[in-house]
Coordinates of C-alpha atoms in Angstrom, one line a residue:
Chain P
X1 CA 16.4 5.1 20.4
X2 CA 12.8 5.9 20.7
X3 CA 10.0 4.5 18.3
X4 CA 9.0 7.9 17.4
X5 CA 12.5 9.7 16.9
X6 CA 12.9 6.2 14.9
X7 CA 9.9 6.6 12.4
X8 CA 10.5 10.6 11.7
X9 CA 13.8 9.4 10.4
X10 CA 12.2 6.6 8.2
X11 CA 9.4 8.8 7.0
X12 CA 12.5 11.8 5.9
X13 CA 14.2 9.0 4.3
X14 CA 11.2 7.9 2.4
X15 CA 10.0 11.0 1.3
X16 CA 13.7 12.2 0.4
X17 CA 13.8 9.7 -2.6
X18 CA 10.2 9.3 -3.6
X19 CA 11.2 8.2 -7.1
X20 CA 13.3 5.2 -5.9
X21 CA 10.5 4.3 -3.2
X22 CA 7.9 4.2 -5.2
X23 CA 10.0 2.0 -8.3
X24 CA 11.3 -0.3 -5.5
X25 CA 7.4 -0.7 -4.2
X26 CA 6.1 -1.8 -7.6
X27 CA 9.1 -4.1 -8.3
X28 CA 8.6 -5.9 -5.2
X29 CA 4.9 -5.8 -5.9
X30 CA 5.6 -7.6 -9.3
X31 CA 8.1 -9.9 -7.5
X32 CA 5.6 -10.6 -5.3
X33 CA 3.0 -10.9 -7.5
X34 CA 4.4 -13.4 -9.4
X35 CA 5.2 -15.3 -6.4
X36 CA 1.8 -15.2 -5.3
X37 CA 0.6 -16.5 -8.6
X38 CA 2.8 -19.5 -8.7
X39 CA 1.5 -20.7 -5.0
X40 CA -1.8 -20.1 -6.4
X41 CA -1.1 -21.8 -9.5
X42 CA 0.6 -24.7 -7.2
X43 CA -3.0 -24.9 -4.8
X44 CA -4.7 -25.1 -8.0
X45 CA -2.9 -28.1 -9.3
X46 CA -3.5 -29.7 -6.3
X47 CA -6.7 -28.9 -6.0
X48 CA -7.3 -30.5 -9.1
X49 CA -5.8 -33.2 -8.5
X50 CA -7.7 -33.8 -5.5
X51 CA -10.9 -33.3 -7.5
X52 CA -10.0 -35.9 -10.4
X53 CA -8.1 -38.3 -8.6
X54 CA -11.2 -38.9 -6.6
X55 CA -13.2 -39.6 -9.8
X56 CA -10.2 -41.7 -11.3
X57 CA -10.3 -45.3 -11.5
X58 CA -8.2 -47.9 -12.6
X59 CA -9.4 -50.3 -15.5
X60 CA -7.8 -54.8 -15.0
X61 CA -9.2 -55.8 -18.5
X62 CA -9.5 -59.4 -18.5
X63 CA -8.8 -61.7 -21.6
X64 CA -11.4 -62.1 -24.4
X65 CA -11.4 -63.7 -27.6
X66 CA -10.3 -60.7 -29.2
X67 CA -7.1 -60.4 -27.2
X68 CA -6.1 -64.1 -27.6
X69 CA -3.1 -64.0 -30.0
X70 CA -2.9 -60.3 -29.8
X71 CA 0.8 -59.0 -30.5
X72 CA 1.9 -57.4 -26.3
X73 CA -0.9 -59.5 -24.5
X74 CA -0.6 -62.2 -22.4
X75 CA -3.7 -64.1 -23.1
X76 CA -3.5 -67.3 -24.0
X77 CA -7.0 -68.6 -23.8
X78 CA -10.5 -66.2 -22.8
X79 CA -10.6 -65.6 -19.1
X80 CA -12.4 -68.3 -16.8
X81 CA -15.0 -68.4 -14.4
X82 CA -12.6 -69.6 -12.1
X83 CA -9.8 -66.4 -13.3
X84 CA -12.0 -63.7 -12.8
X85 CA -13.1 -64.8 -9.1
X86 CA -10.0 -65.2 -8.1
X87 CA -9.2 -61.9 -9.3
X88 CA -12.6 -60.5 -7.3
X89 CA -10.8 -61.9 -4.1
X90 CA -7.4 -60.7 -4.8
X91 CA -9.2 -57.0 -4.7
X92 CA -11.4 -58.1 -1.6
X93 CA -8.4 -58.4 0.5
X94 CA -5.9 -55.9 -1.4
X95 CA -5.0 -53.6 1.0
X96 CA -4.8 -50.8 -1.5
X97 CA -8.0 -50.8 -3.2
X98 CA -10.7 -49.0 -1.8
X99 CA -13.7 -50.0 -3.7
X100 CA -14.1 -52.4 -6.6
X101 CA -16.8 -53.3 -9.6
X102 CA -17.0 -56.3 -11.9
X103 CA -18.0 -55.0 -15.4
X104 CA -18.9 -58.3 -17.3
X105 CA -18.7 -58.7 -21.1
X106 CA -21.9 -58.2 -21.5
X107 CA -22.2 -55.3 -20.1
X108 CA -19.2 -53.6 -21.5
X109 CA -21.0 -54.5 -24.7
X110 CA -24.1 -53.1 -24.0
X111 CA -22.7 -49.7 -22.5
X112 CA -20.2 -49.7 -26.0
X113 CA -23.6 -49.8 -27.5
X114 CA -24.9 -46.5 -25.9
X115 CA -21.7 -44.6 -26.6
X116 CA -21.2 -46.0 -30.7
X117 CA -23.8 -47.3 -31.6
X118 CA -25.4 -51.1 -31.7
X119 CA -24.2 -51.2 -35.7
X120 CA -20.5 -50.3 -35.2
X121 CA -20.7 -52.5 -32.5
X122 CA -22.4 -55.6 -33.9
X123 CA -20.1 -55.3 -36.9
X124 CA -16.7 -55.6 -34.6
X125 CA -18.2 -58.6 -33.1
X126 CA -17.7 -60.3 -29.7
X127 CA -14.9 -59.4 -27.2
X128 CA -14.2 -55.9 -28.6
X129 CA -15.4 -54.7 -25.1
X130 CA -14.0 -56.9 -22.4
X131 CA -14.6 -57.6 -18.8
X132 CA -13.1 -56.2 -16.8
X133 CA -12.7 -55.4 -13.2
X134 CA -13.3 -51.4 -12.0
X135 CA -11.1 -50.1 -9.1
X136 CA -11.0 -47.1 -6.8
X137 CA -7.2 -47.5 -5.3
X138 CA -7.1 -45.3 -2.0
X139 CA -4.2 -43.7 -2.9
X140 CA -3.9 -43.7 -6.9
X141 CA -0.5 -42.1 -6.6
X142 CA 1.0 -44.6 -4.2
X143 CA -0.7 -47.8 -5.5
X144 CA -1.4 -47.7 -8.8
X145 CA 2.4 -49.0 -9.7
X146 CA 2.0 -51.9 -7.2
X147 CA -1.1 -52.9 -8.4
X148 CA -0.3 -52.6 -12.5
X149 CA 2.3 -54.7 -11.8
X150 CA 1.1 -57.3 -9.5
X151 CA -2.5 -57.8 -11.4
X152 CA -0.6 -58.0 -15.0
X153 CA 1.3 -60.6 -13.8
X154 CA -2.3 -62.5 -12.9
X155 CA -4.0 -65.4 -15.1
X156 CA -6.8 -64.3 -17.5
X157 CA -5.6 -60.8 -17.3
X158 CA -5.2 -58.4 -20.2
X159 CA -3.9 -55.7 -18.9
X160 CA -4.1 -52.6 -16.4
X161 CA -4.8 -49.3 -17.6
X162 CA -4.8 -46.0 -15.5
X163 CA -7.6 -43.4 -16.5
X164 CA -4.9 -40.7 -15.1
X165 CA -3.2 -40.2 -18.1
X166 CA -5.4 -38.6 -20.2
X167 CA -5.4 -35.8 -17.3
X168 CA -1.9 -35.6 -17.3
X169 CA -1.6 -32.9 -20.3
X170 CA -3.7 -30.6 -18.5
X171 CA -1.6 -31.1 -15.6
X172 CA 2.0 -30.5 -17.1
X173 CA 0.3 -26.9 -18.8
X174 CA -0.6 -25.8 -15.1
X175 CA 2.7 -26.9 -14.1
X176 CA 4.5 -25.1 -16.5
X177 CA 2.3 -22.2 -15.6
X178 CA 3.7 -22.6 -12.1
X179 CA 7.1 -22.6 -12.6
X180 CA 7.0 -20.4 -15.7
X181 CA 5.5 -17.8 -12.8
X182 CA 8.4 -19.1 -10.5
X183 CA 10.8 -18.1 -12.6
X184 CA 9.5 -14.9 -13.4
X185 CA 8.9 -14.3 -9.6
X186 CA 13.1 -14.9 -9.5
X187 CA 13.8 -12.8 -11.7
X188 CA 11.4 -10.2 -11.0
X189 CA 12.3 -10.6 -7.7
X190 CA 16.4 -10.7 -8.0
X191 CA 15.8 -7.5 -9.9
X192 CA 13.7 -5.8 -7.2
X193 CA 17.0 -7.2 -4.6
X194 CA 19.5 -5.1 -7.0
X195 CA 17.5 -2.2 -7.0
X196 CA 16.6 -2.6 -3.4
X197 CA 20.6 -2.4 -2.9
X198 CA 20.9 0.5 -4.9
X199 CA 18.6 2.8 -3.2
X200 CA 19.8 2.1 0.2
X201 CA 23.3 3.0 -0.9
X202 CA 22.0 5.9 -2.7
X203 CA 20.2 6.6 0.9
X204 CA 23.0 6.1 3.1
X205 CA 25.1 8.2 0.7
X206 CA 22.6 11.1 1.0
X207 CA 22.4 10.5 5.2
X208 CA 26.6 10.1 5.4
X209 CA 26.1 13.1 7.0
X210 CA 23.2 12.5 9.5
X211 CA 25.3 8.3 10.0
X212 CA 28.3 10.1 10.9
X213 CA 26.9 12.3 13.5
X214 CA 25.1 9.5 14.6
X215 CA 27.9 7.2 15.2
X216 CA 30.1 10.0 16.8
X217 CA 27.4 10.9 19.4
X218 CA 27.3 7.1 20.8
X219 CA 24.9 5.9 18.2
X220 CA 25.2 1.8 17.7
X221 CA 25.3 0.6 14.1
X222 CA 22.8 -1.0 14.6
X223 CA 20.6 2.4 15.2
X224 CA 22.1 4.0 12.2
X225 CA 21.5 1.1 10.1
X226 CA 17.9 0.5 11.7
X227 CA 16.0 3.4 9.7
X228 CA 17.2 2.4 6.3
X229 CA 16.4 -1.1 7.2
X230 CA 12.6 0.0 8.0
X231 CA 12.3 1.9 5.0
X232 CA 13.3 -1.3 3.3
X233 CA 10.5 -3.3 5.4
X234 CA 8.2 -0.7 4.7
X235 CA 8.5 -0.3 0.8
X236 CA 8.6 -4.3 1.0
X237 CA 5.5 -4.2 2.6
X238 CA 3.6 -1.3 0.5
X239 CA 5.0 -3.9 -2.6
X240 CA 3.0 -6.9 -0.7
X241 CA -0.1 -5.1 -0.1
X242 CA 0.4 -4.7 -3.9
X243 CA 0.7 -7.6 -4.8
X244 CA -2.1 -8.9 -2.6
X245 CA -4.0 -6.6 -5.5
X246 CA -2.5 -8.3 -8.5
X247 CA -3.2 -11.5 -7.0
X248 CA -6.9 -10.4 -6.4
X249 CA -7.6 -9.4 -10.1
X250 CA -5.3 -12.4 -11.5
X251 CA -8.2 -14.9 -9.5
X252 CA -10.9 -12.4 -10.6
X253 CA -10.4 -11.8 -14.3
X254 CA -8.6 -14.9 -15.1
X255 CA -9.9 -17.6 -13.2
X256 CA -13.8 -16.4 -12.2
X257 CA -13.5 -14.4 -15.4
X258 CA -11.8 -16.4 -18.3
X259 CA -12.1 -19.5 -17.4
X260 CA -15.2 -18.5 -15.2
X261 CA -17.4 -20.9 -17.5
X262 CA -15.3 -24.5 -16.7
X263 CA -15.2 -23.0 -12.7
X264 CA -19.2 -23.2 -12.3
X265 CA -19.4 -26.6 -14.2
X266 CA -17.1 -27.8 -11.7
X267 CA -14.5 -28.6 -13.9
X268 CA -11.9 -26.6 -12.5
X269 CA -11.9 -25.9 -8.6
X270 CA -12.3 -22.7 -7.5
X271 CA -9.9 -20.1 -5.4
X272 CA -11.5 -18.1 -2.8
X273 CA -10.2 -15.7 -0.5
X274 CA -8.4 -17.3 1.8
X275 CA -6.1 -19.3 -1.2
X276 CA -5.5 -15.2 -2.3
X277 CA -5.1 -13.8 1.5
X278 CA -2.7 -17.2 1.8
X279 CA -0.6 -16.6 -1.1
X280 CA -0.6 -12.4 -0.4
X281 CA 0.4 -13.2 2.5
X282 CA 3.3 -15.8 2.2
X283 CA 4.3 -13.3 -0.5
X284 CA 4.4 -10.4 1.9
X285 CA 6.3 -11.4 4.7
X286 CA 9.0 -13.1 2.7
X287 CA 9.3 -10.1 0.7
X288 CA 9.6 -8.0 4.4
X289 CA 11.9 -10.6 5.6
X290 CA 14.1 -10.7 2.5
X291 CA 14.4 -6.8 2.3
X292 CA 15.6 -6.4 6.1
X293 CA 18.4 -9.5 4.7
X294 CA 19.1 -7.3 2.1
X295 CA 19.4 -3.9 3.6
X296 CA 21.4 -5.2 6.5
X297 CA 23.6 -7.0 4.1
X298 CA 23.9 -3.9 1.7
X299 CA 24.6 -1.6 5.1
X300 CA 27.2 -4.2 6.4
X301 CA 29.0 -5.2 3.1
X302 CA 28.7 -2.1 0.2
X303 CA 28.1 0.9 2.3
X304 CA 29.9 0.0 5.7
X305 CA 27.5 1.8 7.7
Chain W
X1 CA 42.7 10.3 31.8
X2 CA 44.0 9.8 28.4
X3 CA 47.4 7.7 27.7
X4 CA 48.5 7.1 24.6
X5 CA 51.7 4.6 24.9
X6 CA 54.3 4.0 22.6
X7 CA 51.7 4.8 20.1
X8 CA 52.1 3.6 16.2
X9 CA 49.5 4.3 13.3
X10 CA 50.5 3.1 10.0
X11 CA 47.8 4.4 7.3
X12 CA 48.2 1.1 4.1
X13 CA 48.2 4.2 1.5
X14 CA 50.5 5.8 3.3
X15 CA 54.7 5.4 2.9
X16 CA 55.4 6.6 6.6
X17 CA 53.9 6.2 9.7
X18 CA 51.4 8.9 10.5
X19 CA 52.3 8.3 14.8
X20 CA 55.5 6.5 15.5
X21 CA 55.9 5.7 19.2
X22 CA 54.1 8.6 20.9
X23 CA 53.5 8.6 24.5
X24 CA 51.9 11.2 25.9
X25 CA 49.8 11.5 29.4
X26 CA 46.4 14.1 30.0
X27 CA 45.3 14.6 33.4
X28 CA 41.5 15.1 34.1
X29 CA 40.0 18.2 33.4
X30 CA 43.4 19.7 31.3
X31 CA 43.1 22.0 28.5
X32 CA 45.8 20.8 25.7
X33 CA 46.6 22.1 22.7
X34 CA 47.6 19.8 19.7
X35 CA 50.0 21.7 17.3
X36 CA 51.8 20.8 14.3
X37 CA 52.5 21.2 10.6
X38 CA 49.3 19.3 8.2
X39 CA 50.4 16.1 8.4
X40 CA 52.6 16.1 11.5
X41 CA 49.8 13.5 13.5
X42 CA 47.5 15.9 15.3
X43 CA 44.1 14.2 13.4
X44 CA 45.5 10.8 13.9
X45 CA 45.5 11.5 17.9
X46 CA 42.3 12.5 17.8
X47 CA 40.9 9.6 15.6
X48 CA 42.9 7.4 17.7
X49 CA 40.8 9.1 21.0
X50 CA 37.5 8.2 19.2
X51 CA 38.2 4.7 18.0
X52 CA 37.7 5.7 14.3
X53 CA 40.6 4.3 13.9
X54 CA 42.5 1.4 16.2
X55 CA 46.4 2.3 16.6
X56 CA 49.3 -0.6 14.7
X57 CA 50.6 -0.7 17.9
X58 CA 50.7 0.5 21.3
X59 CA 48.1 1.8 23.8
X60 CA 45.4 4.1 23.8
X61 CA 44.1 4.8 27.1
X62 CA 41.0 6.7 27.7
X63 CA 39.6 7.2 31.6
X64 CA 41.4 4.1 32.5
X65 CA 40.4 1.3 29.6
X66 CA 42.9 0.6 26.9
X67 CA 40.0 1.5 23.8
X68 CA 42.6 -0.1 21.3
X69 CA 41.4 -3.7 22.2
X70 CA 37.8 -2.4 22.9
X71 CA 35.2 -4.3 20.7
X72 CA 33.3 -2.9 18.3
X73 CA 30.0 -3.2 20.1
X74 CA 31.5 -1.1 22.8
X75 CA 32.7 2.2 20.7
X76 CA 29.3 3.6 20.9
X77 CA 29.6 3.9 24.8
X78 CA 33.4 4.9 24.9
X79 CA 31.9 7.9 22.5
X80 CA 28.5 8.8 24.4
X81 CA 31.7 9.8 27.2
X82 CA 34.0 11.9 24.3
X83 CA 32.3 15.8 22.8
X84 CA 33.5 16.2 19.4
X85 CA 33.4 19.3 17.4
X86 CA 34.8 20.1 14.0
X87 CA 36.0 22.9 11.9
X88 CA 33.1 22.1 9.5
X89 CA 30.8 22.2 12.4
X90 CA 28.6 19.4 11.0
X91 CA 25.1 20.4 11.9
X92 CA 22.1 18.7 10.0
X93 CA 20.8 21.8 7.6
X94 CA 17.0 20.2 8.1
X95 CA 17.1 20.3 11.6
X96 CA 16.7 23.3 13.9
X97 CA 19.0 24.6 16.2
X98 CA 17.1 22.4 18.5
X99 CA 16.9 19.2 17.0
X100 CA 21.0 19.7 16.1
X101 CA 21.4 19.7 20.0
X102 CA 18.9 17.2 20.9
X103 CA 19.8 14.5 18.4
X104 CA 22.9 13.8 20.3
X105 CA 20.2 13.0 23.1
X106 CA 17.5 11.6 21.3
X107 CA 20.1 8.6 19.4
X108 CA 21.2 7.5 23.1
X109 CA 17.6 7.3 24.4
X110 CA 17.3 9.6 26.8
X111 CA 14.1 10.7 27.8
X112 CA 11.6 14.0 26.2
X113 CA 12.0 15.0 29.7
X114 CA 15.6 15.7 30.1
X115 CA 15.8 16.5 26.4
X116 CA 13.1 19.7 27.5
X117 CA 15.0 20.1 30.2
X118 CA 19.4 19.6 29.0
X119 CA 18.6 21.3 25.2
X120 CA 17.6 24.9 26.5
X121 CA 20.1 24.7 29.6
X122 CA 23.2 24.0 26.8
X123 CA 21.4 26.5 24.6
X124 CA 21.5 29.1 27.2
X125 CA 25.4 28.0 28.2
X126 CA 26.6 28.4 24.8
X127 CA 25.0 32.0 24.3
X128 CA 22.1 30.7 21.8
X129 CA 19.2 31.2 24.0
X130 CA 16.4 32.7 21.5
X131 CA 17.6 30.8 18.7
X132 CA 16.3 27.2 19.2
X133 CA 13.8 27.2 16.3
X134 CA 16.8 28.7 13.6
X135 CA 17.9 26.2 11.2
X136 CA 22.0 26.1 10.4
X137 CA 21.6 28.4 7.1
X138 CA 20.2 31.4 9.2
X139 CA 22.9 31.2 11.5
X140 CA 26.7 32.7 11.3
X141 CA 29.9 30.8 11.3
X142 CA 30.7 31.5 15.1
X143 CA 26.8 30.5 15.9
X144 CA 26.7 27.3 13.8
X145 CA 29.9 26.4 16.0
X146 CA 28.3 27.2 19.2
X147 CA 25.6 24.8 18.2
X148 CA 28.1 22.3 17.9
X149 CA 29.5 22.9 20.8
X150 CA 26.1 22.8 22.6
X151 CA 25.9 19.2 20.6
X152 CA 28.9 18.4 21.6
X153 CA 28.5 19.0 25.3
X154 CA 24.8 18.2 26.2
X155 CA 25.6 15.3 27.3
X156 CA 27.9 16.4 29.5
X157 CA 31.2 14.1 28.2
X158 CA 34.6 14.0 30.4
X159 CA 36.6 14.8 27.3
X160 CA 35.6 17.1 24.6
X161 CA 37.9 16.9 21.5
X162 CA 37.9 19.7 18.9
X163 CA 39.6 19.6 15.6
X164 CA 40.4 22.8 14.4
X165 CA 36.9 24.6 16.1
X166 CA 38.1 28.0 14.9
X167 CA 39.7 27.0 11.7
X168 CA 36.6 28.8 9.9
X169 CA 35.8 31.3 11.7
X170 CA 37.3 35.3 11.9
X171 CA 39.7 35.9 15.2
X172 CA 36.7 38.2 17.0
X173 CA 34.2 34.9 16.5
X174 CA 37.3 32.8 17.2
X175 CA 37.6 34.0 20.6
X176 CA 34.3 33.9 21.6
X177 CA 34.1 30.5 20.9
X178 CA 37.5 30.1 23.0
X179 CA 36.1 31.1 25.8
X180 CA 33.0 29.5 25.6
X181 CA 35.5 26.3 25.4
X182 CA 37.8 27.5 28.5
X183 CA 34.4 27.4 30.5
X184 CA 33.7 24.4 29.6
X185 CA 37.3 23.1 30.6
X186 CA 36.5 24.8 33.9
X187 CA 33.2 22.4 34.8
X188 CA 35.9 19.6 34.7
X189 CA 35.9 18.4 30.9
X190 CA 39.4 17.7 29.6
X191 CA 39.4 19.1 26.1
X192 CA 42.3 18.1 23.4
X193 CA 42.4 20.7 20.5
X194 CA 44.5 20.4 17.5
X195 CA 44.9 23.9 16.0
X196 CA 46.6 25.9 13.9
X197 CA 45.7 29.3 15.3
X198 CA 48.9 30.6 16.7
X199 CA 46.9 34.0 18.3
X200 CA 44.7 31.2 20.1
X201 CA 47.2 29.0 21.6
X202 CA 49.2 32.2 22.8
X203 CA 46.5 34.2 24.5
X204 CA 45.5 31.0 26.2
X205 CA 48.7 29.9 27.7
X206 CA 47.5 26.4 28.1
X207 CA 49.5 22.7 28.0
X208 CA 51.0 22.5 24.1
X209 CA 52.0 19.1 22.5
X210 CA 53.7 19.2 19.4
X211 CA 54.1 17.1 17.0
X212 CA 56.2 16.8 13.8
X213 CA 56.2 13.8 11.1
X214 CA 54.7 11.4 14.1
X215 CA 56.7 12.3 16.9
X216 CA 56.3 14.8 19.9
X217 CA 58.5 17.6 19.5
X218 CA 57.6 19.5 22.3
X219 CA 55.2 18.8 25.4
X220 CA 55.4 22.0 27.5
X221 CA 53.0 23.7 30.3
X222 CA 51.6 26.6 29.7
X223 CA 52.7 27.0 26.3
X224 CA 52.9 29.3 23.3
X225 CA 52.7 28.0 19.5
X226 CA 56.1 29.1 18.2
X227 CA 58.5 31.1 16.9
X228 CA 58.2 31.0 12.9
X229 CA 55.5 29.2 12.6

């Protein structure tokens, strides 16, 4: 069947049921917009990540007076001379840490100082601010277990304490963003399936006609079902385009708009067009892909074309 | 040409078999009349010659391949070699008189060239030369079947089957169309024709088959329709 024979069938079909077309383009351009959002949401996240867990470090407090005696520490005595080497070569050869610091009591005090206050500071006495030992793991995800565990376990150390967690809130709101726009993408998207299936049946009801002369001329199936299956790829990719929109404005007038302020301090990353073009993209040709499934399936299985 | 061999079709709906054991032979380039009450078989045999439907048993034999245990992926080929036309004519009302003819060529890929060429040729055969840009709705009954005819034929098929071709039309239009179907039958295409017109199948004097409830009743050489029918 030539191309051209092909597409004046497609473009009948589509103009036939304008009203269907156009609802089935917009709900695959919600689907898909949706989609698109939660993979932009997801690179986000990760791109987050990637910008704190750089800046994250992981705290080995060693014993001080204070935490002698203290009810869930170890200490039993204020950390040596001797101890806190030690530890310093333990994280010279640890083959997870990338970079280390040695924060002394002294100077823990004096930078308590700058943040409280000398009074508050004076008046909680000695030890309130501990040495302790400052390290940049090279992968925080990976090592931070292993190296909780093994340094706890070391002499004149207090504890280990991961400066992760206080960014983990922010992290569970975008992920529940994410999937909160996944599910919403699946349901969107299941919906735009249904009605997808409803047109083409609708269609090929309409074209029984046009099929049936079709098939008893020598037509194959698969050239009677091909036009409503390119109508389907077409509205799917009329919805991506769409979408591609949505996705647009969602990074311009949320992102670079609402939270436009935090994006220039560099507190949250920024999206740019290739993250949207991506995402549009991805969007677009599962959305193609996953109306040819389900116009071939509806063809084969409900209308037996 | 065709066989069909100790031919069954049982319908699931249905509480007796619409063919039960038919055998019947059709030599190239015949002109046979199928006859029979509604319901006697004559639809089934033509069904069965398309490969709409696949017979419960026997053989169907159409220029030398049994179709029955043809695969699916090879009906389209067995049909690009079969005309069909019906009483209903079924033409496309949004296509021209042109288009009608040339979709038959255009779904099996032949080329714009021979579709310039075969349309107007088949137009011209059929008497509908002038009326190529018409559209169904501006044509009469006996017109609309000619199109179909022209459809049917374009493609020049070695067996045209018509189901009732006149069964709209008045006997004047009727006849016309008869003889545009006897000169087709004379370029050395074997039509089968299930009627009901017993002026037709008289004035032709042409191979009748009939059947009755599934089974051949008569098979005789230059026929008439019957007595009391």
């Amino acid at each position: 069947m030539r191309a051209s024979f092909l597409m004046s069938g497609v473009a009948t079909g589509l103009r036939r049921n304008v009203s269907m077309t156009v609802a089935l383009v917009l709900s695959t351009a919600i689907s898909l917009a949706f989609l698109g959002g939660a993979f932009l949401i997801g690179k986000e996240i990760n791109k987050f990540k990637t910008l704190y867990e750089d800046k994250i470090n992981v705290s080995i407090f060693l014993c001080s007076n204070i935490s002698v005696g203290q009810p869930g520490s170890p200490c039993k005595a204020k950390v040596t001379q001797a101890q806190t080497d030690a530890i310093g070569a333990q994280l010279a050869n640890d083959p997870l840490v990338k970079s280390y610091s040695y924060i002394s009591e002294a100077q823990a005090q004096s930078r308590g100082k700058q943040l409280l206050g000398d009074k508050l500071v004076n008046e909680a006495g000695a030890g309130v601010f501990p040495a302790s030992y400052t390290v940049k793991l090279k992968d925080l995800k990976k090592g931070y277990a292993p190296l909780a565990v093994e340094y706890a376990k070391a002499a004149g150390v207090d504890g280990v304490q991961n400066q992760d967690d206080s960014l983990k809130t922010m992290l569970n709101l975008f992920d529940s963003a994410k999937w909160g726009a996944r599910v919403v993408a699946l349901i969107v998207g299941i919906c735009a399936i249904i009605q997808m299936a409803n047109t083409i049946q609708v269609a090929a009801a309409q074209r029984r006609n046009e099929t049936g002369i079709m098939r008893l001329v020598g037509a194959s199936r698969l050239m009677t079902q091909l036009p409503f299956i390119i109508e389907a790829m077409i509205a799917a990719l009329a919805g991506g385009l769409i979408a591609l929109l949505f996705d647009w404005a969602g990074k311009r007038f949320i992102l670079d708009g609402v939270f436009g302020e935090q994006v220039s301090r560099g507190v949250l990353p920024p999206l740019d067009g290739n993250d949207i073009i991506v995402a549009g993209g991805v969007g677009m040709i599962a959305g193609i892909v996953l109306a040819a499934l389900t116009a071939w399936g509806t063809l084969r299985l409900a209308v037996r074309l | 040409m065709i066989a069909l061999q100790n031919v069954t079709k049982i319908y699931p709906a249905s509480t007796r078999p619409a063919l039960d054991g038919v055998s019947l032979d059709i030599e190239k380039g015949e002109f046979v009349f199928l006859i029979g009450a509604s319901g006697s078989g004559k639809s089934s045999v033509l069904r069965l010659l398309l490969r709409e439907d696949a017979p419960t048993k026997g053989s169907v034999i159409v220029n030398g391949k049994d179709i029955a245990k043809l695969p699916s992926r090879k009906v389209p080929e067995l049909r690009r070699g079969i005309g069909c036309v019906f009483q209903d004519f079924r033409l496309l009302p949004k296509k021209t008189v042109f288009e009608n003819v040339a979709f038959a060529l255009e779904v099996i890929n032949k080329s714009q060239r021979s579709i310039k060429r075969g349309v107007p040729e088949v137009l011209e055969m059929v008497g509908l030369d002038g009326k190529a840009h018409r559209y169904p709705n501006e044509l009469s009954g006996g017109e609309q079947q000619r199109v179909a005819i022209a459809r049917a034929f374009v493609n020049r098929p070695l067996v045209l089957l018509a189901d009732e071709p006149t069964g709209n039309l008045d006997p004047d239009t009727s006849q016309g169309i008869m003889g545009l179907l006897e000169r087709i039958n004379r370029k050395g295409t074997t039509i089968v024709m299930a009627t009901h017109d017993n002026n037709i199948v008289d004035a032709m004097r042409r191979r009748v088959i009939e059947l009755d409830l599934g089974h051949v009743v008569r098979d005789q050489n230059r026929g008439v329709y019957g007595i009391g029918r």
